[in-house]
Coordinates of N, CA and C in Angstrom, one line a residue:
X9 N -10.5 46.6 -24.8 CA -10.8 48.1 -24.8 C -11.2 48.5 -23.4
X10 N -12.3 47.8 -22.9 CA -12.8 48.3 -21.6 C -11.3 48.5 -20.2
X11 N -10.4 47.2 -20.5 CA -9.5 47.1 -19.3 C -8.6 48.6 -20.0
X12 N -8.0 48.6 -20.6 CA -7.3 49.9 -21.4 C -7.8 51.4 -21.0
X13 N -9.4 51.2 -21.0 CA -10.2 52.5 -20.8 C -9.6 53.0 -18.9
X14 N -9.2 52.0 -18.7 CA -8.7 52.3 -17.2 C -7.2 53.0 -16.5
X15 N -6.7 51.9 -17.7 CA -5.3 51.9 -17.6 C -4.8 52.1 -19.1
X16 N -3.5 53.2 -19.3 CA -3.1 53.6 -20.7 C -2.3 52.7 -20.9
X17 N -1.5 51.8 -20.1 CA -0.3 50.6 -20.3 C -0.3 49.8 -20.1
X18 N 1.1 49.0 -20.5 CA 0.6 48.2 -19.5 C 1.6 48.3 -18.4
X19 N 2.6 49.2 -18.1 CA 3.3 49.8 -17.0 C 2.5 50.7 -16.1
X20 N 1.1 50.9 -16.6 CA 0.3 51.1 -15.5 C -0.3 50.2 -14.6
X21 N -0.8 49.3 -15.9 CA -1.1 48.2 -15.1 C -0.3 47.5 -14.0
X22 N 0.6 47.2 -14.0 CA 2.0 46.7 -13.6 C 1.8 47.2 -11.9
X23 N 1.9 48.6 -12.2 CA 2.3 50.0 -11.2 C 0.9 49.4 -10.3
X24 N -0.6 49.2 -10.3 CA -1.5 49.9 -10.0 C -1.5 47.9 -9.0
X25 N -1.1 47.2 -9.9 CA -1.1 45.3 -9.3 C 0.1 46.0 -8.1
X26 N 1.0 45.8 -8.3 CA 1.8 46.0 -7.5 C 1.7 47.0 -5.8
X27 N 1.3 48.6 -6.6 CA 1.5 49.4 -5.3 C -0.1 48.5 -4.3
X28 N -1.1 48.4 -4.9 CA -2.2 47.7 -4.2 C -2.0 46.1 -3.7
X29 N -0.8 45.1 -4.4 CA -0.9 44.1 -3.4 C 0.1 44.6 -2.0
X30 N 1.3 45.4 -2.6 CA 1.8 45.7 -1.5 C 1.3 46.6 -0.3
X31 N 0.2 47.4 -0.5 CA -0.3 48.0 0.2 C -1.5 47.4 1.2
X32 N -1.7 46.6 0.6 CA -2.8 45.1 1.5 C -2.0 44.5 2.1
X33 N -0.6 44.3 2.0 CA 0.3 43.0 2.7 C 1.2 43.4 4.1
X34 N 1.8 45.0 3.8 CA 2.9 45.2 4.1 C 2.4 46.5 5.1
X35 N 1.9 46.0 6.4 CA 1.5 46.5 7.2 C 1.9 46.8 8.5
X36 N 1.9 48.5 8.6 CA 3.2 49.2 9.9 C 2.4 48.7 11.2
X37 N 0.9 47.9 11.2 CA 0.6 47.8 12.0 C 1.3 46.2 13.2
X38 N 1.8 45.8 11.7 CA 2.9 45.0 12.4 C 3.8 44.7 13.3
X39 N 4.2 46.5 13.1 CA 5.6 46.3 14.0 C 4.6 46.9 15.8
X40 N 3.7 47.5 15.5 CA 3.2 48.0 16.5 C 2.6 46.6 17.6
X41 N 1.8 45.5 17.1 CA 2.0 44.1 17.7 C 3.0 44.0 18.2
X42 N 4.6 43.9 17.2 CA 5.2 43.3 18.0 C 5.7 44.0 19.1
X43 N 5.9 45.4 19.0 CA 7.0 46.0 20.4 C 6.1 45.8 21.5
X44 N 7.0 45.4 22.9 CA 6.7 45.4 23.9 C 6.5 43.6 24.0
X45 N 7.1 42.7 22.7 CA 5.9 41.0 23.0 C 7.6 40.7 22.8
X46 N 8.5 40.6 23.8 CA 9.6 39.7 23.8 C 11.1 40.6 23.0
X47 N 12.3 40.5 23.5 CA 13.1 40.9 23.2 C 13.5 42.0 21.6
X48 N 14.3 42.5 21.1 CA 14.5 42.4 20.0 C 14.6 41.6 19.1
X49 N 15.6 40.5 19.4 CA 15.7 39.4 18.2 C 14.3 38.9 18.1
X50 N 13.9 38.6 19.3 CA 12.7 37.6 19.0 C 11.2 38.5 18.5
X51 N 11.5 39.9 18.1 CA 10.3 40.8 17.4 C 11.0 40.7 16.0
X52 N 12.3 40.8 16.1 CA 12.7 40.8 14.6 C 12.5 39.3 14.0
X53 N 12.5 38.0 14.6 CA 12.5 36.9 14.2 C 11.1 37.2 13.5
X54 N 9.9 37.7 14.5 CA 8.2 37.5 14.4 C 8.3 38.2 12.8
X55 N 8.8 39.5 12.8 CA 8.6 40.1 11.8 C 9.8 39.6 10.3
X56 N 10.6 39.0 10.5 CA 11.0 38.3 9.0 C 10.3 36.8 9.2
X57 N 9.9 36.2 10.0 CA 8.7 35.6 9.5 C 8.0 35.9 8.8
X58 N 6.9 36.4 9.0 CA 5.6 37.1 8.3 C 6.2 37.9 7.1
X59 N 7.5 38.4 7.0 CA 7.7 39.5 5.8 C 7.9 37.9 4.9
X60 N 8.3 37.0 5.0 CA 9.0 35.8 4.4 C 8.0 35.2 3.8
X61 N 6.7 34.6 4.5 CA 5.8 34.1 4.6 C 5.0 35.0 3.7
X62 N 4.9 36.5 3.6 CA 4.2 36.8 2.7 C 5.1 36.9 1.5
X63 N 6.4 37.0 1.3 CA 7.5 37.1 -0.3 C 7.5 35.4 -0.6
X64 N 7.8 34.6 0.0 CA 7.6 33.7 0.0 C 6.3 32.8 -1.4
X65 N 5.3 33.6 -1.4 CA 4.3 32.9 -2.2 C 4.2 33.4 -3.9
X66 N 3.4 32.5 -4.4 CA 3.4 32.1 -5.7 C 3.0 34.2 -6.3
X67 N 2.3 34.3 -5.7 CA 1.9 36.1 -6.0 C 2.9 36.8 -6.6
X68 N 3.6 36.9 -5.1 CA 5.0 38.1 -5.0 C 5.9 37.4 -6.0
X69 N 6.4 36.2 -6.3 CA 7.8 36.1 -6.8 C 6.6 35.9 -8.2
X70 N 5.7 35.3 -8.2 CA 5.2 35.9 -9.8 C 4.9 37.4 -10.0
X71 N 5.4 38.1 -9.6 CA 4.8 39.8 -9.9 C 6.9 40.2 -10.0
X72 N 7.5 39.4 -9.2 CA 9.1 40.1 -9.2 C 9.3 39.4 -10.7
X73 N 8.9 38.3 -11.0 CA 9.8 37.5 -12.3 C 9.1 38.1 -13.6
X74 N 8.0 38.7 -13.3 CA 7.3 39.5 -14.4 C 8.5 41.0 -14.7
X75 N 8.4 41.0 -13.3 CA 9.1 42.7 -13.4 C 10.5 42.4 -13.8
X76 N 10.8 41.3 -13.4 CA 12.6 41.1 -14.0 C 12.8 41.0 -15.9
X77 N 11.4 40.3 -16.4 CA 11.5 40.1 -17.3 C 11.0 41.5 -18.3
X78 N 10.3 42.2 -17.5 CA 10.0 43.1 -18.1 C 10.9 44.7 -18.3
X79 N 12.0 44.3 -17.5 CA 12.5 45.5 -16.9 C 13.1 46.4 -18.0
X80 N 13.7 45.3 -18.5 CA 14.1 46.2 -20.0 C 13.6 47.9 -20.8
X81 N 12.1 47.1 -20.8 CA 11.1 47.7 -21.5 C 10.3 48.8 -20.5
X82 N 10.3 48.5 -19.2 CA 9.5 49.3 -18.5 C 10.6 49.1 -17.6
X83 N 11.8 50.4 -17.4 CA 12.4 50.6 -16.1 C 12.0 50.9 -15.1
X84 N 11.3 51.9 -15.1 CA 10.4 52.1 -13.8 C 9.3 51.6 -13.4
X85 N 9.0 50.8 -13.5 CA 8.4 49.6 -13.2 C 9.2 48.4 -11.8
X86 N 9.9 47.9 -13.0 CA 11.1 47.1 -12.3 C 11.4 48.1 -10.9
X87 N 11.8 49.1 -10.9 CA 12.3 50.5 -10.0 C 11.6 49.8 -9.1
X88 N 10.3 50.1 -9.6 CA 9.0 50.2 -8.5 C 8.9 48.8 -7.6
X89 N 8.7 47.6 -8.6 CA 8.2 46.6 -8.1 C 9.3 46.5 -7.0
X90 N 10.6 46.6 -7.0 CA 11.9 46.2 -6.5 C 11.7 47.2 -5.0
X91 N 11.8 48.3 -5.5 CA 11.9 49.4 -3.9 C 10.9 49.4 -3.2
X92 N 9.5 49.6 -3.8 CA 8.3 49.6 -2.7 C 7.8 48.4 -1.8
X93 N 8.0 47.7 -1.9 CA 8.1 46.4 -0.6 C 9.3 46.4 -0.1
X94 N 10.1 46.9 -0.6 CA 11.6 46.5 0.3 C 11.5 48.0 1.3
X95 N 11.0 49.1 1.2 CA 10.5 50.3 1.4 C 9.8 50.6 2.5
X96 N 8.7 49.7 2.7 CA 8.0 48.9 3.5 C 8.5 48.0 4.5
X97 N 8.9 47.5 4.0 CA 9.7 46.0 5.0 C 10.7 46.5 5.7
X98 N 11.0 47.4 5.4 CA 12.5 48.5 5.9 C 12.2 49.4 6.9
X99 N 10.8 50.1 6.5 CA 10.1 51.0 7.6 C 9.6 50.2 8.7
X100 N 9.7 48.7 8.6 CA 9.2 47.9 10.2 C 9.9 47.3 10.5
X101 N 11.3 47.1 9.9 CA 12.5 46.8 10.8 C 12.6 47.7 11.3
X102 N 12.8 49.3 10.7 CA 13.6 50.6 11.5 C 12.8 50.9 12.6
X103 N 11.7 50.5 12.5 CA 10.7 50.8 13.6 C 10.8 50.1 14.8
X104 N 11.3 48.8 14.3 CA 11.5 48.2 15.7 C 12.8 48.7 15.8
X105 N 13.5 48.9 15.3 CA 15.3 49.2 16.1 C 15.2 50.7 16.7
X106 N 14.3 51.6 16.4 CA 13.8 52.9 16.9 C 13.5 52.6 18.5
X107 N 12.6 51.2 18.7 CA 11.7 51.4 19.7 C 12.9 51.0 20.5
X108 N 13.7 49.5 20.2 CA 14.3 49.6 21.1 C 15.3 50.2 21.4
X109 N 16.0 50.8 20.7 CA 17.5 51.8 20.6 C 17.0 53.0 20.9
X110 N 15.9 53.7 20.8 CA 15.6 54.9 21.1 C 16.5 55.9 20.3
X111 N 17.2 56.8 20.9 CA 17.9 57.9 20.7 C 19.0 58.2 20.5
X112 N 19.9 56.2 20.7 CA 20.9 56.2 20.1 C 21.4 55.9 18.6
X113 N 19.6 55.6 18.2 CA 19.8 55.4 16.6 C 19.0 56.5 16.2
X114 N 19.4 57.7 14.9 CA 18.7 58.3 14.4 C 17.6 57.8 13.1
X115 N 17.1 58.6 13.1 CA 16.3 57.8 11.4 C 16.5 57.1 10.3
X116 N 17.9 58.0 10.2 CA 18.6 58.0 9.1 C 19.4 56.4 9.2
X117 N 20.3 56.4 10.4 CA 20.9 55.3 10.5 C 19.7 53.9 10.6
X118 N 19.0 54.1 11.5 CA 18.0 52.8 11.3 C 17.3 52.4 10.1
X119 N 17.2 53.2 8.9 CA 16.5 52.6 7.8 C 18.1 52.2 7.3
X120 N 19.1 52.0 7.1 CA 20.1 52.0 6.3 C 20.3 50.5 7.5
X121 N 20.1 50.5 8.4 CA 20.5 48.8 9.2 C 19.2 48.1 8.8
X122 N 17.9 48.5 8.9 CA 17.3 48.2 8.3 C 17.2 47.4 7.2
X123 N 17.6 48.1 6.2 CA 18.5 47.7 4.8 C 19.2 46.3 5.1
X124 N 20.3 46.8 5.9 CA 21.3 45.6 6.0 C 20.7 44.5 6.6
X125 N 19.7 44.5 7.7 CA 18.9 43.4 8.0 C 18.3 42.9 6.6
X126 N 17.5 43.4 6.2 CA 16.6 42.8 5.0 C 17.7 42.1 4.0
X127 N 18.8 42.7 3.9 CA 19.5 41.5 3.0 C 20.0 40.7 3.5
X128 N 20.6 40.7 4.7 CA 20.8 38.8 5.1 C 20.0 38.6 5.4
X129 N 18.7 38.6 5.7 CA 18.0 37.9 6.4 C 16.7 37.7 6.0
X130 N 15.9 38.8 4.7 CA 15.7 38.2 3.8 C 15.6 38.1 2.0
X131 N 16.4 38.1 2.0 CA 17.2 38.8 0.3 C 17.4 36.9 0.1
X132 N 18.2 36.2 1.1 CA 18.4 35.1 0.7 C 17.7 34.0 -0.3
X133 N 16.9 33.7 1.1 CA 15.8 32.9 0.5 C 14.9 33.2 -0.3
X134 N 14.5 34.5 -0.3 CA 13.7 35.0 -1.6 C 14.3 34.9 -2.8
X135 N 15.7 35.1 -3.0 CA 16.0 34.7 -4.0 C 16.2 33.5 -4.7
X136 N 16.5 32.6 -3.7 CA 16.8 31.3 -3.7 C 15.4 30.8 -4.4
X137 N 14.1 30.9 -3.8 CA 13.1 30.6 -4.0 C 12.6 31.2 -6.1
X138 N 12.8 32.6 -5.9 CA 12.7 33.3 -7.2 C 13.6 32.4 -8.1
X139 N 14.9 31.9 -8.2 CA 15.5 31.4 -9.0 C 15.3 29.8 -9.0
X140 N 14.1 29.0 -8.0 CA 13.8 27.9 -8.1 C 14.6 27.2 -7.8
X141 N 15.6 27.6 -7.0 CA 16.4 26.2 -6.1 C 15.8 25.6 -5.0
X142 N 15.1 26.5 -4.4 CA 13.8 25.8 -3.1 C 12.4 26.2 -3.4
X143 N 11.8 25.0 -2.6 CA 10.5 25.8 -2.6 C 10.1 26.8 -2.1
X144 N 9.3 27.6 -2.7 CA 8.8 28.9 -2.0 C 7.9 28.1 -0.5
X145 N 8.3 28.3 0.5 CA 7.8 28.1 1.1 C 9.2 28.4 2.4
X146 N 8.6 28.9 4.1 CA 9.4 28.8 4.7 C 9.6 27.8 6.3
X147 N 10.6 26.7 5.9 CA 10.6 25.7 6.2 C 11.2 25.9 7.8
X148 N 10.9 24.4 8.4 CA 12.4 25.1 9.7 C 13.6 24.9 9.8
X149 N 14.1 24.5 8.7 CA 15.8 24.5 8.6 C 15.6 26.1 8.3
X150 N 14.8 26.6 7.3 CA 15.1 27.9 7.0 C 14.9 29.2 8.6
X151 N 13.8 28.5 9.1 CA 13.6 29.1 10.5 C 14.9 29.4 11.2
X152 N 15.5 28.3 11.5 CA 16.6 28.1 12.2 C 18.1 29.4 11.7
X153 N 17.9 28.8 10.2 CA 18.8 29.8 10.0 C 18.4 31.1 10.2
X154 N 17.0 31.7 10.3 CA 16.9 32.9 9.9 C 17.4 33.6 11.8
X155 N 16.9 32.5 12.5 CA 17.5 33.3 13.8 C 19.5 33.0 14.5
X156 N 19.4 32.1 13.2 CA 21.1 32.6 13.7 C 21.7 34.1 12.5
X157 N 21.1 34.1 11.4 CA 21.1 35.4 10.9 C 21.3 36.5 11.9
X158 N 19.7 36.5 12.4 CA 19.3 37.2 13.3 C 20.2 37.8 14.7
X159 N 20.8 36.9 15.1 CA 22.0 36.8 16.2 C 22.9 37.5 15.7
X160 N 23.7 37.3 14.0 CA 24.8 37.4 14.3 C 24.4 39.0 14.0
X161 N 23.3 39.7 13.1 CA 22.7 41.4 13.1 C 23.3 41.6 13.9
X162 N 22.5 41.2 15.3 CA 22.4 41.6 16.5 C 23.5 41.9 17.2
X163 N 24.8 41.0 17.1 CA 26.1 41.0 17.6 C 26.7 42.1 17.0
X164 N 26.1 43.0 15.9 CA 26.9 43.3 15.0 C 26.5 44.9 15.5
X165 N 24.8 45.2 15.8 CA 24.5 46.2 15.6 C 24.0 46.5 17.4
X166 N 23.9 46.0 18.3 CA 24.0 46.3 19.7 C 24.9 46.7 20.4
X167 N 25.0 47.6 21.3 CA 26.5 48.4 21.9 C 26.4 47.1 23.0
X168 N 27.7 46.6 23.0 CA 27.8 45.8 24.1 C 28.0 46.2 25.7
X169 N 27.6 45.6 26.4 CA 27.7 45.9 27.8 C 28.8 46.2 28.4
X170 N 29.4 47.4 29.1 CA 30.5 47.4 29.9 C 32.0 47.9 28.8
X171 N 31.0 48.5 27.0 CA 32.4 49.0 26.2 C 32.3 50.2 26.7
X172 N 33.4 50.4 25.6 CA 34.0 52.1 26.0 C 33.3 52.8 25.4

């Protein structure tokens, strides 16, 4: 009765675990360390580190496998648990591709590469880990791959030198 007196659901509850661990984890003051400490790839490596390192643990993928199993019943929930860290994680990619692209990326386009960073690079292993094929944990075979990921973004979404 007491915990209920707080919360009417338990899709509240759900809602209030979630927006508050993600709001202790998932910090814009992040991206602000990294610009200016080493290239782009290597601020983007710093920062899917740390986003990895925190999805990565027993918390996060126990709060996603709750919400997967829950989703049925509480859609917006699931909604929630799913978009607001990715939401986050997306506003400190786009932040760094802002700082260093400036003016040739608008808002619009940098959260949407944003996007497309976060899923190769880290959609993988998180899921990998969620579905218990690896351990949650990020290793350095995983390191390794995450900065040839990282490269091939980079190849993909940099104007090369000397085009048209």
């Amino acid at each position: 009765k007491t915990f209920y007196a707080r919360f009417t659901d338990k899709a509240e509850v759900f809602d209030a675990v979630v927006t508050g661990y993600t709001e202790r984890n998932i910090q814009n003051g992040e991206v602000a360390a990294l610009v200016g400490n080493g290239d782009l790839a290597e601020q983007l490596y710093q920062l899917a580190c740390h986003l990895l390192n925190w999805t990565l643990t027993p918390n996060v993928l126990g709060i996603y496998r709750v919400a997967m199993a829950e989703s049925q019943r509480f859609p917006e929930l699931a909604r929630k648990v799913f978009t607001s860290p990715v939401a986050g994680s997306g506003a400190q990619v786009a932040g760094l591709l802002r700082a260093h692209l400036g003016d040739r990326l608008d808002p619009q386009e940098a959260r949407i590469m944003s996007m497309h960073f976060l899923s190769s690079a880290i959609s993988p292993p998180f899921m990998r880990a969620m579905q218990g094929l690896v351990p949650p944990e990020l290793t350095d075979v995983q390191r390794l791959h995450l900065k040839r990921v990282i490269g091939w973004y980079l190849d993909g979404v940099l104007p090369k030198t000397g085009a048209v």
